């Protein structure tokens, strides 16, 4: 229960919405996506005998973690609000690499098939 109580403080509105930034007549409000996880467990080990004898014991533990990923910003200008999503360059690069590998494997399969004829 202590873990749950601590996690309540970790995820607040201030972590999702950043402080507004104002430049002239434009206000920008940064937004993040919060990801979190936690877990716990316990175990018991029986005592062993022999030359490498280990004493028996038991233990338990738990943990909690969270992180923030940029989602985008709200842009407020002249009374209008516009959502501007963040661009995740890493995701774009990985997607491009996957497409390139699939393309190369397809070309290789086509060339192998044409050589057998």
Coordinates of C-alpha atoms in Angstrom, one line a residue:
X1 CA 0.0 0.0 0.0
X2 CA 2.9 2.3 0.7
X3 CA 3.9 1.9 -3.0
X4 CA 0.5 2.9 -4.2
X5 CA 0.5 6.0 -1.9
X6 CA 3.9 7.1 -3.3
X7 CA 2.7 6.6 -6.9
X8 CA -0.2 9.1 -6.4
X9 CA 2.3 11.9 -5.9
X10 CA 4.4 10.9 -9.0
X11 CA 1.6 11.4 -11.5
X12 CA 0.1 14.8 -11.2
X13 CA -1.4 17.4 -13.6
X14 CA 1.9 19.3 -13.4
X15 CA 3.7 16.3 -14.9
X16 CA 1.3 16.1 -17.9
X17 CA 0.9 19.8 -18.6
X18 CA 4.0 22.0 -18.3
X19 CA 4.1 25.6 -17.4
X20 CA 2.7 27.9 -20.1
X21 CA 5.2 29.8 -22.1
X22 CA 4.2 33.1 -23.5
X23 CA 5.9 35.0 -26.3
X24 CA 4.1 38.1 -27.5
X25 CA 0.5 37.2 -28.2
X26 CA 1.2 33.4 -28.4
X27 CA 1.0 31.0 -25.5
X28 CA 2.4 27.5 -25.7
X29 CA 1.4 24.8 -23.2
X30 CA 3.6 21.7 -23.4
X31 CA 1.9 18.3 -22.9
X32 CA 3.6 15.0 -22.0
X33 CA 2.3 11.4 -22.0
X34 CA 3.0 9.7 -18.6
X35 CA 3.9 6.0 -18.6
X36 CA 4.2 4.2 -15.3
X37 CA 4.6 0.7 -13.9
X38 CA 5.3 -1.2 -10.8
X39 CA 5.6 -4.6 -9.3
X40 CA 6.5 -6.6 -6.3
X41 CA 7.1 -10.1 -5.2
X42 CA 8.4 -12.5 -2.6
X43 CA 10.3 -15.7 -2.6
X44 CA 11.6 -18.5 -0.4
X45 CA 14.8 -20.6 -0.7
X46 CA 15.1 -23.9 1.1
X47 CA 18.4 -24.6 2.8
X48 CA 20.7 -27.0 0.9
X49 CA 23.3 -29.4 2.2
X50 CA 26.7 -30.5 0.8
X51 CA 30.0 -28.8 0.1
X52 CA 28.2 -25.7 -1.4
X53 CA 25.6 -25.5 1.3
X54 CA 23.4 -22.4 1.2
X55 CA 21.3 -21.3 4.1
X56 CA 17.6 -21.0 3.6
X57 CA 15.8 -17.7 3.6
X58 CA 13.1 -15.6 2.3
X59 CA 12.6 -12.1 1.0
X60 CA 10.3 -9.6 -0.7
X61 CA 10.5 -6.4 -2.6
X62 CA 8.7 -4.0 -4.8
X63 CA 9.3 -1.1 -7.1
X64 CA 7.7 1.7 -9.1
X65 CA 8.8 3.8 -12.0
X66 CA 7.4 6.4 -14.3
X67 CA 8.5 8.5 -17.2
X68 CA 7.3 11.3 -19.4
X69 CA 7.3 11.2 -23.2
X70 CA 6.6 14.5 -25.1
X71 CA 3.2 14.4 -26.7
X72 CA 3.0 17.9 -28.2
X73 CA 1.9 21.4 -27.3
X74 CA -1.3 23.5 -27.3
X75 CA -0.8 26.8 -29.1
X76 CA -3.1 29.6 -28.0
X77 CA -3.2 32.6 -30.3
X78 CA -5.9 35.3 -30.7
X79 CA -8.3 33.2 -28.7
X80 CA -7.9 30.1 -30.9
X81 CA -6.4 26.9 -29.5
X82 CA -4.5 24.6 -31.9
X83 CA -2.9 21.2 -31.1
X84 CA 0.6 20.6 -32.4
X85 CA 1.8 17.0 -31.9
X86 CA 5.4 16.3 -31.2
X87 CA 7.4 14.5 -33.8
X88 CA 9.2 11.3 -32.5
X89 CA 12.2 11.1 -34.8
X90 CA 13.4 7.9 -33.3
X91 CA 10.1 6.2 -34.2
X92 CA 10.3 7.5 -37.7
X93 CA 13.9 6.2 -38.2
X94 CA 13.1 2.8 -36.8
X95 CA 10.0 2.6 -39.1
X96 CA 12.2 3.5 -42.1
X97 CA 14.7 0.9 -41.2
X98 CA 12.1 -1.8 -40.9
X99 CA 10.7 -0.9 -44.3
X100 CA 14.2 -1.0 -45.8
X101 CA 14.9 -4.4 -44.4
X102 CA 11.6 -5.8 -45.7
X103 CA 12.2 -4.3 -49.1
X104 CA 15.7 -5.8 -49.3
X105 CA 14.4 -9.3 -48.3
X106 CA 11.7 -9.1 -50.9
X107 CA 14.1 -8.1 -53.6
X108 CA 16.5 -10.9 -52.6
X109 CA 13.6 -13.4 -52.7
X110 CA 12.6 -12.2 -56.2
X111 CA 16.2 -12.4 -57.5
X112 CA 16.7 -15.9 -56.1
X113 CA 13.4 -17.1 -57.8
X114 CA 14.4 -15.6 -61.1
X115 CA 17.9 -17.2 -61.0
X116 CA 16.3 -20.7 -60.6
X117 CA 14.4 -20.3 -63.8

